[in-house]
mmCIF file of C-alpha atoms and ligand atoms in Angstrom:
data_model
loop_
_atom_site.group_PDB
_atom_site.id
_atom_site.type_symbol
_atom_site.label_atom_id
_atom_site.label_comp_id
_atom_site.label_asym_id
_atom_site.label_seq_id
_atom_site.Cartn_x
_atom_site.Cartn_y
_atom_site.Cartn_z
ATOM 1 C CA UNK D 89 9.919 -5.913 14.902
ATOM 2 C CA UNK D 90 11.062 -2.270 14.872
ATOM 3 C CA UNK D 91 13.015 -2.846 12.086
ATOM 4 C CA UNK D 92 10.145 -4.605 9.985
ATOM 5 C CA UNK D 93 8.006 -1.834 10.716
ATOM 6 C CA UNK D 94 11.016 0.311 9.216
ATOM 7 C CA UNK D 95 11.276 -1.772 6.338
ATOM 8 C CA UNK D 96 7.693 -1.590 5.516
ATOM 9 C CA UNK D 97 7.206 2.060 5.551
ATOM 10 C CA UNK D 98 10.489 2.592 3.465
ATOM 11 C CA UNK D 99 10.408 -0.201 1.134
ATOM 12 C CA UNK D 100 6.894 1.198 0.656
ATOM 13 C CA UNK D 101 8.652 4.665 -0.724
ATOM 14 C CA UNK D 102 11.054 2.953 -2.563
ATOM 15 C CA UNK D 103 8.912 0.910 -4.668
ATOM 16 C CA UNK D 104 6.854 3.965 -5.127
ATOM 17 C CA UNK D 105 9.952 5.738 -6.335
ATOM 18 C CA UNK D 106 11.564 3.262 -8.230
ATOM 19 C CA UNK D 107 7.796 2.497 -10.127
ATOM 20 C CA UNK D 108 7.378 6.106 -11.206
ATOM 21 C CA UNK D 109 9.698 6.394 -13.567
ATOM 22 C CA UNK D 110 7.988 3.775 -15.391
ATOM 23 C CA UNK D 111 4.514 4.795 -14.221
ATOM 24 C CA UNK D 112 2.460 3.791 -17.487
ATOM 25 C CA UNK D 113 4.659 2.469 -19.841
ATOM 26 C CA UNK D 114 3.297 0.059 -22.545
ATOM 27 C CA UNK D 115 3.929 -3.729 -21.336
ATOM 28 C CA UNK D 116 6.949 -5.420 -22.293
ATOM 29 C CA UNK D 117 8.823 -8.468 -21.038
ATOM 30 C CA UNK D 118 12.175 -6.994 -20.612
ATOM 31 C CA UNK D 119 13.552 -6.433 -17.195
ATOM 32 C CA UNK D 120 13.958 -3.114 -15.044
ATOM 33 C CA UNK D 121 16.889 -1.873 -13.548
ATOM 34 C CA UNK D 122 17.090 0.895 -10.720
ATOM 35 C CA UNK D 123 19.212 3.322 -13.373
ATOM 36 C CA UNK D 124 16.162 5.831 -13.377
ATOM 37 C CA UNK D 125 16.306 6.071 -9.275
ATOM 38 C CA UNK D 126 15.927 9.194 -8.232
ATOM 39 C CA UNK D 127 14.432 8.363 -4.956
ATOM 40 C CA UNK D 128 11.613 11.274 -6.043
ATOM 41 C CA UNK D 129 8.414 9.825 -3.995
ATOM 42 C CA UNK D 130 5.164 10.212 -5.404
ATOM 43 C CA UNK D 131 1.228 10.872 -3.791
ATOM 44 C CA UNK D 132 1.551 7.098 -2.853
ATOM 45 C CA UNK D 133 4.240 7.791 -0.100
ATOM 46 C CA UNK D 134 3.239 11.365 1.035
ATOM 47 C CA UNK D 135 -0.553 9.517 1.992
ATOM 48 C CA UNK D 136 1.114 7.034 3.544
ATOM 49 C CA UNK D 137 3.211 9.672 5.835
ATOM 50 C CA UNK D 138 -0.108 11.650 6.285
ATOM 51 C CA UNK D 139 -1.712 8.201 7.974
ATOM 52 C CA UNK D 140 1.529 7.854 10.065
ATOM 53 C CA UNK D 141 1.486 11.025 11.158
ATOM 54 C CA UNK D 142 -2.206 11.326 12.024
ATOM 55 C CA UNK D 143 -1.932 8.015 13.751
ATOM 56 C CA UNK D 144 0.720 9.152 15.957
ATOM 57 C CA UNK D 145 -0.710 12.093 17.191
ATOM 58 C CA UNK D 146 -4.172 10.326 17.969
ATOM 59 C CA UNK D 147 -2.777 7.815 19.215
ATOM 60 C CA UNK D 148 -5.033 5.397 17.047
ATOM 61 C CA UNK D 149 -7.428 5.745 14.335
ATOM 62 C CA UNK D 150 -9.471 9.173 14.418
ATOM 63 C CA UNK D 151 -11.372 9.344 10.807
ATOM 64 C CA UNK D 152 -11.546 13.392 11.055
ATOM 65 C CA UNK D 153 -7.914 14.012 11.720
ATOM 66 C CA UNK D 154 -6.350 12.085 8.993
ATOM 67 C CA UNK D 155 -8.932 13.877 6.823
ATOM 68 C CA UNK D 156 -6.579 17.175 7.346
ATOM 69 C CA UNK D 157 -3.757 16.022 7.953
ATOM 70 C CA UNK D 158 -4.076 14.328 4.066
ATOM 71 C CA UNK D 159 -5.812 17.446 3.267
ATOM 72 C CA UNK D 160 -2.592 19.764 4.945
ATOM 73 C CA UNK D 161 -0.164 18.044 3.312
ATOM 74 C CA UNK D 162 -1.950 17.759 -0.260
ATOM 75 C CA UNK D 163 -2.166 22.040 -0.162
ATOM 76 C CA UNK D 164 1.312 21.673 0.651
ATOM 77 C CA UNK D 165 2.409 19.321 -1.957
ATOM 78 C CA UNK D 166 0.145 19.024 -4.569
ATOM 79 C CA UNK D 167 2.194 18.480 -7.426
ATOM 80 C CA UNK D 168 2.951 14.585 -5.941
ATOM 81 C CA UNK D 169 1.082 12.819 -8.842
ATOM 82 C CA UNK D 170 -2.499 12.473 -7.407
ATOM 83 C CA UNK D 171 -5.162 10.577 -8.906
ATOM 84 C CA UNK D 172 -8.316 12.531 -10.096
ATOM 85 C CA UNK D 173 -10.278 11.032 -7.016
ATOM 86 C CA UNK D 174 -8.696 12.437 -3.461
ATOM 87 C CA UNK D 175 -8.279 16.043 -4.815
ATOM 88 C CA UNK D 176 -12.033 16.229 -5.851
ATOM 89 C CA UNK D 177 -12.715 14.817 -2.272
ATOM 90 C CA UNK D 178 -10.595 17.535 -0.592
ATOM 91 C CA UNK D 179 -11.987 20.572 -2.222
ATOM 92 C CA UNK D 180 -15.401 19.162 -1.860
ATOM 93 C CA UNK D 181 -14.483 19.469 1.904
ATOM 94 C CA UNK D 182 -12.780 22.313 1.796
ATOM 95 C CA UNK D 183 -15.922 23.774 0.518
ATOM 96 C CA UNK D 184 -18.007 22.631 3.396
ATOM 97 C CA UNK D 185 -19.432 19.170 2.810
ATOM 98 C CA UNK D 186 -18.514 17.035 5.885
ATOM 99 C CA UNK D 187 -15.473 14.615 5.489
ATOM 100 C CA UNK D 188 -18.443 11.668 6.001
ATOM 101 C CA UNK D 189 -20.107 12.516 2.960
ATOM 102 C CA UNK D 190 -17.816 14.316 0.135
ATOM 103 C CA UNK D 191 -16.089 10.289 -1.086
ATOM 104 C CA UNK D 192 -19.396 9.047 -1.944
ATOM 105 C CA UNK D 193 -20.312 11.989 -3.991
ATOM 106 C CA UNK D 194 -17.452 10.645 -6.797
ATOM 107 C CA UNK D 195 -18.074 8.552 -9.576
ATOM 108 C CA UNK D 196 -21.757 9.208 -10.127
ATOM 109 C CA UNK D 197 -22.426 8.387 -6.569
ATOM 110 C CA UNK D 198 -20.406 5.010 -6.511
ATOM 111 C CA UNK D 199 -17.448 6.099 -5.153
ATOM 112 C CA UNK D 200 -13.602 5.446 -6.288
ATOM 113 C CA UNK D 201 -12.399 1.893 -6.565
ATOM 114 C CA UNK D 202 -9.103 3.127 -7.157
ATOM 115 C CA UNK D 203 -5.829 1.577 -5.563
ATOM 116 C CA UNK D 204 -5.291 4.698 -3.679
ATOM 117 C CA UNK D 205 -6.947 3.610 -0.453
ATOM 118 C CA UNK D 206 -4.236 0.539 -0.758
ATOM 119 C CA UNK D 207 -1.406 1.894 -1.577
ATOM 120 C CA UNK D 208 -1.096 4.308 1.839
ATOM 121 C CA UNK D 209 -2.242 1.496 4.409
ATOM 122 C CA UNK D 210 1.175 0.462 5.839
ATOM 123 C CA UNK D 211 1.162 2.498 8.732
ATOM 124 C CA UNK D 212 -2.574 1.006 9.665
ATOM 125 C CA UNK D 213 -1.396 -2.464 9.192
ATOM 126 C CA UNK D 214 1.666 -1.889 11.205
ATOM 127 C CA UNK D 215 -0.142 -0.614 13.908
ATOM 128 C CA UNK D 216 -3.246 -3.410 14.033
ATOM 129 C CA UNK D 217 -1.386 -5.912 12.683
ATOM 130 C CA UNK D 218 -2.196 -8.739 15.701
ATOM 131 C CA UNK D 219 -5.849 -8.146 15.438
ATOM 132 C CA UNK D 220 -7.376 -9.301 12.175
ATOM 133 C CA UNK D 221 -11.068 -8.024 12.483
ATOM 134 C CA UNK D 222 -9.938 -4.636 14.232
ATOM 135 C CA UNK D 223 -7.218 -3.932 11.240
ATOM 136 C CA UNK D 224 -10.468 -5.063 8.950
ATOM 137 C CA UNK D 225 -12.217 -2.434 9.788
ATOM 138 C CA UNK D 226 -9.968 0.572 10.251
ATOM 139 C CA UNK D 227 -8.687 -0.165 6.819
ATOM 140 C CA UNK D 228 -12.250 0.377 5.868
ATOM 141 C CA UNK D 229 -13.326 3.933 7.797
ATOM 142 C CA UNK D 230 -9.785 4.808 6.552
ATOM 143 C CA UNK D 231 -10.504 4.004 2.516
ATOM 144 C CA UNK D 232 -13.931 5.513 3.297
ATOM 145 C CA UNK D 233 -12.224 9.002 3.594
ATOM 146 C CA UNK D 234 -11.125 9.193 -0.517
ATOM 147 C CA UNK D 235 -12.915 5.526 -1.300
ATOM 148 C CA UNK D 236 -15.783 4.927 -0.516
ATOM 149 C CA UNK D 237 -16.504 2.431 -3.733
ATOM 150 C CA UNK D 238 -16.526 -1.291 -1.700
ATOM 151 C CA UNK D 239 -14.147 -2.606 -3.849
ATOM 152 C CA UNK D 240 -11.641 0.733 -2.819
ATOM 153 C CA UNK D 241 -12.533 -0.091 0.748
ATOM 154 C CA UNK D 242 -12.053 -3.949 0.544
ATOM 155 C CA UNK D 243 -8.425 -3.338 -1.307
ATOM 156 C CA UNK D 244 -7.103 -1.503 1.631
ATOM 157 C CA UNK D 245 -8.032 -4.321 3.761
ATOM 158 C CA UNK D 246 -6.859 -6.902 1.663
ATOM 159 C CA UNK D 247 -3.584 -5.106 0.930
ATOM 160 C CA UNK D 248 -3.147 -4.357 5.309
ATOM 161 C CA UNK D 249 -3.438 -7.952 5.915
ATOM 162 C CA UNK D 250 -1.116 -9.110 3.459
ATOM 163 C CA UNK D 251 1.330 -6.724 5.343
ATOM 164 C CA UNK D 252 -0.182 -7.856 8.304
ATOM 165 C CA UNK D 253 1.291 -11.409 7.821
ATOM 166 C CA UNK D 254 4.441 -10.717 6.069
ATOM 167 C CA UNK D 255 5.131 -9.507 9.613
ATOM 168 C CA UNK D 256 4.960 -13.089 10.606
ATOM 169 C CA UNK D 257 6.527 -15.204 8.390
ATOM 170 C CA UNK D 258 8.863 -17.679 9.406
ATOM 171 C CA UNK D 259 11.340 -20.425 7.957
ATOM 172 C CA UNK D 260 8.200 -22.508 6.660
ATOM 173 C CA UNK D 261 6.921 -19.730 4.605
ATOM 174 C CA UNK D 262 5.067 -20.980 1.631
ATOM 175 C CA UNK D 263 3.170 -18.717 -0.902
ATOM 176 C CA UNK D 264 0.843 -20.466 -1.833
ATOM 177 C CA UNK D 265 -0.639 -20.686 1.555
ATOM 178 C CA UNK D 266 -0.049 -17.335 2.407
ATOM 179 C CA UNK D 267 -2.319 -16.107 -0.864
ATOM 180 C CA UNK D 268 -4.882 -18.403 0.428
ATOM 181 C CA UNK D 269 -4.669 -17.137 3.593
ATOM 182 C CA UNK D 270 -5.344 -13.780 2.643
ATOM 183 C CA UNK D 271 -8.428 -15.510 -0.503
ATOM 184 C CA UNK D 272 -9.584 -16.679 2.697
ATOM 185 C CA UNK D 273 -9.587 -13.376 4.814
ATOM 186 C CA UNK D 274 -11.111 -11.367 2.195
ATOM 187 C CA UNK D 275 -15.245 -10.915 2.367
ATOM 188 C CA UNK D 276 -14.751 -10.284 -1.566
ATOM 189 C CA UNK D 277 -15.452 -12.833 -4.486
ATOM 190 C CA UNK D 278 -13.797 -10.557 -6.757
ATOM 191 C CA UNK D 279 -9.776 -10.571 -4.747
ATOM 192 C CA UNK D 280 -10.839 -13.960 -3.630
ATOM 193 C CA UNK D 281 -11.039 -15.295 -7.190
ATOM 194 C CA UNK D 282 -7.658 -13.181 -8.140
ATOM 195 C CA UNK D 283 -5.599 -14.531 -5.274
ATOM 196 C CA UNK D 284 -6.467 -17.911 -6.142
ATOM 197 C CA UNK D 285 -5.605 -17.058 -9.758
ATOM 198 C CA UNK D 286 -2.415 -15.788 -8.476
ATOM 199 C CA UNK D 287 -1.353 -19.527 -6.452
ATOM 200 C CA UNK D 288 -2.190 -20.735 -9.931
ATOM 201 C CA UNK D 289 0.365 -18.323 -11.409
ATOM 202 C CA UNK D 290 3.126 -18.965 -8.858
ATOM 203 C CA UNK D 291 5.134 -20.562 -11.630
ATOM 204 C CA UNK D 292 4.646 -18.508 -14.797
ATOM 205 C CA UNK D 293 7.489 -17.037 -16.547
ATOM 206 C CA UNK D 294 5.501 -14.962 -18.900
ATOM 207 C CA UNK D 295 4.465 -11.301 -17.513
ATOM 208 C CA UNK D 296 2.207 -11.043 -20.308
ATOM 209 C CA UNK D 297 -0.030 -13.810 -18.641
ATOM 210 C CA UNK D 298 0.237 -12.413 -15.148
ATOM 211 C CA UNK D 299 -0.809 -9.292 -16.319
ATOM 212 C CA UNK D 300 -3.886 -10.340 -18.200
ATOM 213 C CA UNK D 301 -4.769 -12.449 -15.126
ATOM 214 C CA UNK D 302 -4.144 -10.249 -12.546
ATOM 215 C CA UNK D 303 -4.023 -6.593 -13.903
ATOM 216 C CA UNK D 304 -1.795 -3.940 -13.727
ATOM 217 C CA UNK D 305 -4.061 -0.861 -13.321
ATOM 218 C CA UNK D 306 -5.519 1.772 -11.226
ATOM 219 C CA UNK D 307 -8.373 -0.463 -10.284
ATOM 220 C CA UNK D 308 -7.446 -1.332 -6.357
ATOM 221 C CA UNK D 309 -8.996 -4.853 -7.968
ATOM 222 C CA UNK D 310 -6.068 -4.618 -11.053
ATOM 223 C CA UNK D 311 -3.210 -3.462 -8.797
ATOM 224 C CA UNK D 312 -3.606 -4.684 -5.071
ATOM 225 C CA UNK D 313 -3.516 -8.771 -6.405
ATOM 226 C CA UNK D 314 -0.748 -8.307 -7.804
ATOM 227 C CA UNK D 315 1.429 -6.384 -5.816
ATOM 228 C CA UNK D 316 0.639 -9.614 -3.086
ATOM 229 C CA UNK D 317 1.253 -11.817 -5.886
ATOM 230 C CA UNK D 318 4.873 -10.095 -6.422
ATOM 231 C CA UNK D 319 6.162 -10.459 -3.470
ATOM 232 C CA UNK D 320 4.969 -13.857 -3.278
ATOM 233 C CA UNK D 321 6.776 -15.102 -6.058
ATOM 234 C CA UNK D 322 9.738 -13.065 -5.503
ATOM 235 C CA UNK D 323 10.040 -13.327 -1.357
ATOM 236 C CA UNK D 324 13.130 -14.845 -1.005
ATOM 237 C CA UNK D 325 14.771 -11.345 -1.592
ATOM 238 C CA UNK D 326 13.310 -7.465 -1.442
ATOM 239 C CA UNK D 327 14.896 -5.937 -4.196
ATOM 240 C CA UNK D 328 13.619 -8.759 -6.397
ATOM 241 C CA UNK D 329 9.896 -8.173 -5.361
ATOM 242 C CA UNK D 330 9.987 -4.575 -5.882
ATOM 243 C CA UNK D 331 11.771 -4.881 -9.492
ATOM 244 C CA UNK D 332 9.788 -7.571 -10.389
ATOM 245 C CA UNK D 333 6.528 -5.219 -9.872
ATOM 246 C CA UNK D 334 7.990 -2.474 -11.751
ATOM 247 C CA UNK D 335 8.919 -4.850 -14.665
ATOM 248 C CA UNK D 336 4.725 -5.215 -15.030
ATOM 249 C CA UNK D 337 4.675 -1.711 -16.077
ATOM 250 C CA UNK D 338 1.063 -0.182 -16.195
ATOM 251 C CA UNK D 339 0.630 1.803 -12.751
ATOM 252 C CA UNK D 340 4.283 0.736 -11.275
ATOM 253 C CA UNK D 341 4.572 3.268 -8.566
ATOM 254 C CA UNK D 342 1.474 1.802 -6.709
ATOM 255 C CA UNK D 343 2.186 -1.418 -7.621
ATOM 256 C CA UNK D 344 5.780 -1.682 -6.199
ATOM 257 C CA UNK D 345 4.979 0.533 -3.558
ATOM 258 C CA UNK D 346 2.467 -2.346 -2.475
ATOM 259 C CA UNK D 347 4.774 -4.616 -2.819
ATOM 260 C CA UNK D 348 7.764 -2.765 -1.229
ATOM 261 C CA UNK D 349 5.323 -2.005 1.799
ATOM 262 C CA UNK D 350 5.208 -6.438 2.103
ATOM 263 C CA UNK D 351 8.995 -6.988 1.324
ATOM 264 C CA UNK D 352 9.875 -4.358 3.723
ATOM 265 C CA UNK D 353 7.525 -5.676 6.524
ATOM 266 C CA UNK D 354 9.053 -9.436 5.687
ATOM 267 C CA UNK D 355 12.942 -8.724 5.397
ATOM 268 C CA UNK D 356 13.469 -6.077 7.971
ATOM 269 C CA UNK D 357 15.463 -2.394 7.105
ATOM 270 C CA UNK D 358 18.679 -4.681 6.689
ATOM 271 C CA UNK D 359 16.952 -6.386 3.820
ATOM 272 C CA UNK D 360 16.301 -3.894 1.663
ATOM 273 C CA UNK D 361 19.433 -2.033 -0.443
ATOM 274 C CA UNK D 362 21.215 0.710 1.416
ATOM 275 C CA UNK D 363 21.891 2.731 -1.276
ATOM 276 C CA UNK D 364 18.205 2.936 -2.043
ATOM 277 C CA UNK D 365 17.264 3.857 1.326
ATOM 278 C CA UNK D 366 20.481 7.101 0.828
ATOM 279 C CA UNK D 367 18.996 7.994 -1.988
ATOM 280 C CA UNK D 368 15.605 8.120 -1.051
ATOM 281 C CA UNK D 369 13.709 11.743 -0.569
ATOM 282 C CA UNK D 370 13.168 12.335 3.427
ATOM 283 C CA UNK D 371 14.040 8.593 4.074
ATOM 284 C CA UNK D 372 15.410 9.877 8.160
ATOM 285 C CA UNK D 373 11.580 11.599 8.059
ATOM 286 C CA UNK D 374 10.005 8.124 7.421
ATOM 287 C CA UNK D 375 12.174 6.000 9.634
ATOM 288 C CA UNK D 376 11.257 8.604 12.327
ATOM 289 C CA UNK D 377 7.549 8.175 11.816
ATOM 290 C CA UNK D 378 8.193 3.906 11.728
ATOM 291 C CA UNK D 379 9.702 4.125 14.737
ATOM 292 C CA UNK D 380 7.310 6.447 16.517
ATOM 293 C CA UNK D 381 4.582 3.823 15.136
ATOM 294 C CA UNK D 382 6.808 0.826 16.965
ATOM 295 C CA UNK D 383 6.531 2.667 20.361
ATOM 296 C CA UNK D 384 3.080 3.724 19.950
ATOM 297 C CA UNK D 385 2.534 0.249 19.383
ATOM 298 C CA UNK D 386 4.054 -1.338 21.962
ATOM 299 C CA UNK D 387 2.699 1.314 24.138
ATOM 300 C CA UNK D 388 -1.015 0.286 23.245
ATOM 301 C CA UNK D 389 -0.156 -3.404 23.792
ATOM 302 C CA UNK D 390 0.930 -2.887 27.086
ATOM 303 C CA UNK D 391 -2.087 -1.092 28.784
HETATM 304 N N1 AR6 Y 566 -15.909 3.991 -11.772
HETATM 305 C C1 AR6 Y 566 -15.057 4.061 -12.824
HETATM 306 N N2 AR6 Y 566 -13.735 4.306 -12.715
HETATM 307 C C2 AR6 Y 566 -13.253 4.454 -11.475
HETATM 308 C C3 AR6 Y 566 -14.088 4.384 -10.330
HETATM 309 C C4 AR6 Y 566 -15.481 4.126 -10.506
HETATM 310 N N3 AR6 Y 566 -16.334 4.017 -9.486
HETATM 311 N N4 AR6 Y 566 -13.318 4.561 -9.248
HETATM 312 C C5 AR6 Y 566 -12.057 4.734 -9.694
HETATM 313 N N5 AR6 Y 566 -12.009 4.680 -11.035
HETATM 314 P P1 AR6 Y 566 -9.025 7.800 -8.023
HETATM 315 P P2 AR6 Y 566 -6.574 7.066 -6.663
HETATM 316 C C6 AR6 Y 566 -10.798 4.804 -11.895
HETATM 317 O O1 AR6 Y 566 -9.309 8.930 -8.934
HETATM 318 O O2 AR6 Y 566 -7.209 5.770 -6.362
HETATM 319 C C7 AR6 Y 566 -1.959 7.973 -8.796
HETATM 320 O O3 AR6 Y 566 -1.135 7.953 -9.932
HETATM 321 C C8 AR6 Y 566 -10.743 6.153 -12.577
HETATM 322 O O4 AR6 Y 566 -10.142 5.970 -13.838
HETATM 323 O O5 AR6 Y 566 -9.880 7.637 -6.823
HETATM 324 O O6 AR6 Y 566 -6.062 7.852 -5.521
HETATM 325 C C9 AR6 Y 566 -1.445 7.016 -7.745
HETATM 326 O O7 AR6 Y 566 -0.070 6.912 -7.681
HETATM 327 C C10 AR6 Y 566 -9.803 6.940 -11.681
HETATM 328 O O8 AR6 Y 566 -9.131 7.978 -12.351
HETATM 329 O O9 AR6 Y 566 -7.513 7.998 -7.536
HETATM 330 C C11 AR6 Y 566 -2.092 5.733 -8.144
HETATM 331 O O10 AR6 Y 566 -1.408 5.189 -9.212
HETATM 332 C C12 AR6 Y 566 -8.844 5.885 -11.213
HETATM 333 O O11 AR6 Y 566 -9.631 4.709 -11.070
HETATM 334 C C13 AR6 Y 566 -3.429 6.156 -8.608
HETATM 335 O O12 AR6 Y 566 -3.261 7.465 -9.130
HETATM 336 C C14 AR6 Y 566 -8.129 6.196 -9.894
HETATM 337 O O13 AR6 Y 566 -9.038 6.433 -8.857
HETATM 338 C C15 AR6 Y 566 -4.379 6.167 -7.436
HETATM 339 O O14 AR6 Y 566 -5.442 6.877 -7.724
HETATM 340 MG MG1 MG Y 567 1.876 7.470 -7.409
#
């Protein structure tokens, strides 16, 4: 189990670096290679560090914490490729409006239904992954900090679970029972009807089609369906699942990092290339954090 919660934490990063050098580029059908590599990490990965960290040092989920600590490391790094959304959030903060309120001030008052509540949840999932309804809602009050749009809050959830279970699989694995497994978990028609549209899909050839169906954007509704429905297709083998999601284009990064983040929890730190994980940026820096997570972890379990 260590080594899956390794594998999910850095084949989250390496999705997210392989994806953004291809990070809106107009659809086509041809296949990606890993030539354009540089193991350069984007906002994606340094959120999902700030979660690991701030879970670590409290132990558990404390809303107010990870505020700053994703706050800390965003003055410290701001050039990671943000969306529009959690910057606005932190200087509305920083400025004095209390971490509770400043996410539903965005978007006219909606909040964001962006994927970037999604995209940093592996170190939430790792750490409540045997308790469905508990992981449910810390994946919320953790969206709630940047994404406070349901839809934002309900693709974190969705995205922790389908970690959550990737965890799990064994020899009888079959995709098209785990996406209804997670249709099923989901308190949202709108991923319920996508990850039924994705068992439908298991079997199409054209990307064209899966993209139409499924999405490829920002929209934690156009990205987070997919990524489960890449590694579903593609589970036999990490490096497939991650290149496949790049090969969608639109917003790779997120979209392999989602991925990478279920490939990684499913095949372990032995499953994914090693010469990704030497290239990677600060790859010892994330293992360090996975493992800390393991202990913490089993530490929890045991009292
Ligand atoms: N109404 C309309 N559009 C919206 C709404 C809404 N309520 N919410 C989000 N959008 P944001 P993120 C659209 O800004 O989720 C980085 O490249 C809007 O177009 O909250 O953190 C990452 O690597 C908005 O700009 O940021 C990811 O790829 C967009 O969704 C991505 O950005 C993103 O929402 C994550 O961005
Ligand atoms: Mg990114």
């Amino acid at each position: 189990m260590e080594s899956k919660f390794i594998g999910c934490m850095i084949g989250c990063a390496i999705g997210d670096a392989l994806g953004a050098a291809y990070e809106g580029c107009p659809f086509s059908n041809v296949d990606v290679t890993d030539v354009a590599f540089t193991g350069r990490w984007t906002d994606d990965t340094h959120m999902m560090i700030g979660m690991a960290e701030s879970l670590i040092e409290c132990r558990g989920f404390n809303g107010e914490h990870m505020t700053w600590t994703f706050i800390r490391n965003w003055q410290k790094e701001p050039w990671r490729g943000y969306g529009p959304g959690p910057p606005r959030v932190f200087r509305l903060i920083l400025s004095g409006v209390s971490w509770r309120e400043a996410a539903k001030k965005l978007y006219g008052g909606m909040g964001s239904f962006g994927n970037g509540a999604a995209m940093r949840i592996a170190p939430i999932a790792l750490l409540y992954h045997d308790k469905p309804e508990e992981l449910r809602e810390v994946a919320y009050r953790s969206a709630e900090i940047t994404h406070a749009h349901e839809l934002g809050m309900e693709g974190a959830a969705v995205q922790a679970y389908a970690i959550s279970l990737a965890l799990k699989i064994n020899k009888e694995f079959s995709p098209e029972e785990y996406l209804k497994e997670i249709a099923y978990f989901t308190r949202s028609r709108a991923y319920r009807d996508k990850l039924l549209t994705a068992v439908r899909l298991l079997d199409e050839r054209n990307r064209r089609i899966i993209v139409k169906e499924l999405g490829n954007g920002v929209e934690a509704f156009n990205s987070v369906p997919t990524a489960i429905y890449c590694f579903a297709k593609n589970h036999e083998d990490y490096a497939k699942a991650v290149l496949y999601a790049v090969s969608l284009r639109g917003d790779a990064d997120t979209i392999a990092a989602m991925t990478g983040a279920i490939a990684g929890a499913h095949h372990g730190e032995e499953g994914i290339p090693r010469a990704w994980i030497e290239r990677l940026e600060r790859a010892e820096y994330i293992k360090k954090l996975a493992r800390e997570l393991w202990k913490l972890k089993t530490l929890l379990s045991s009292t």
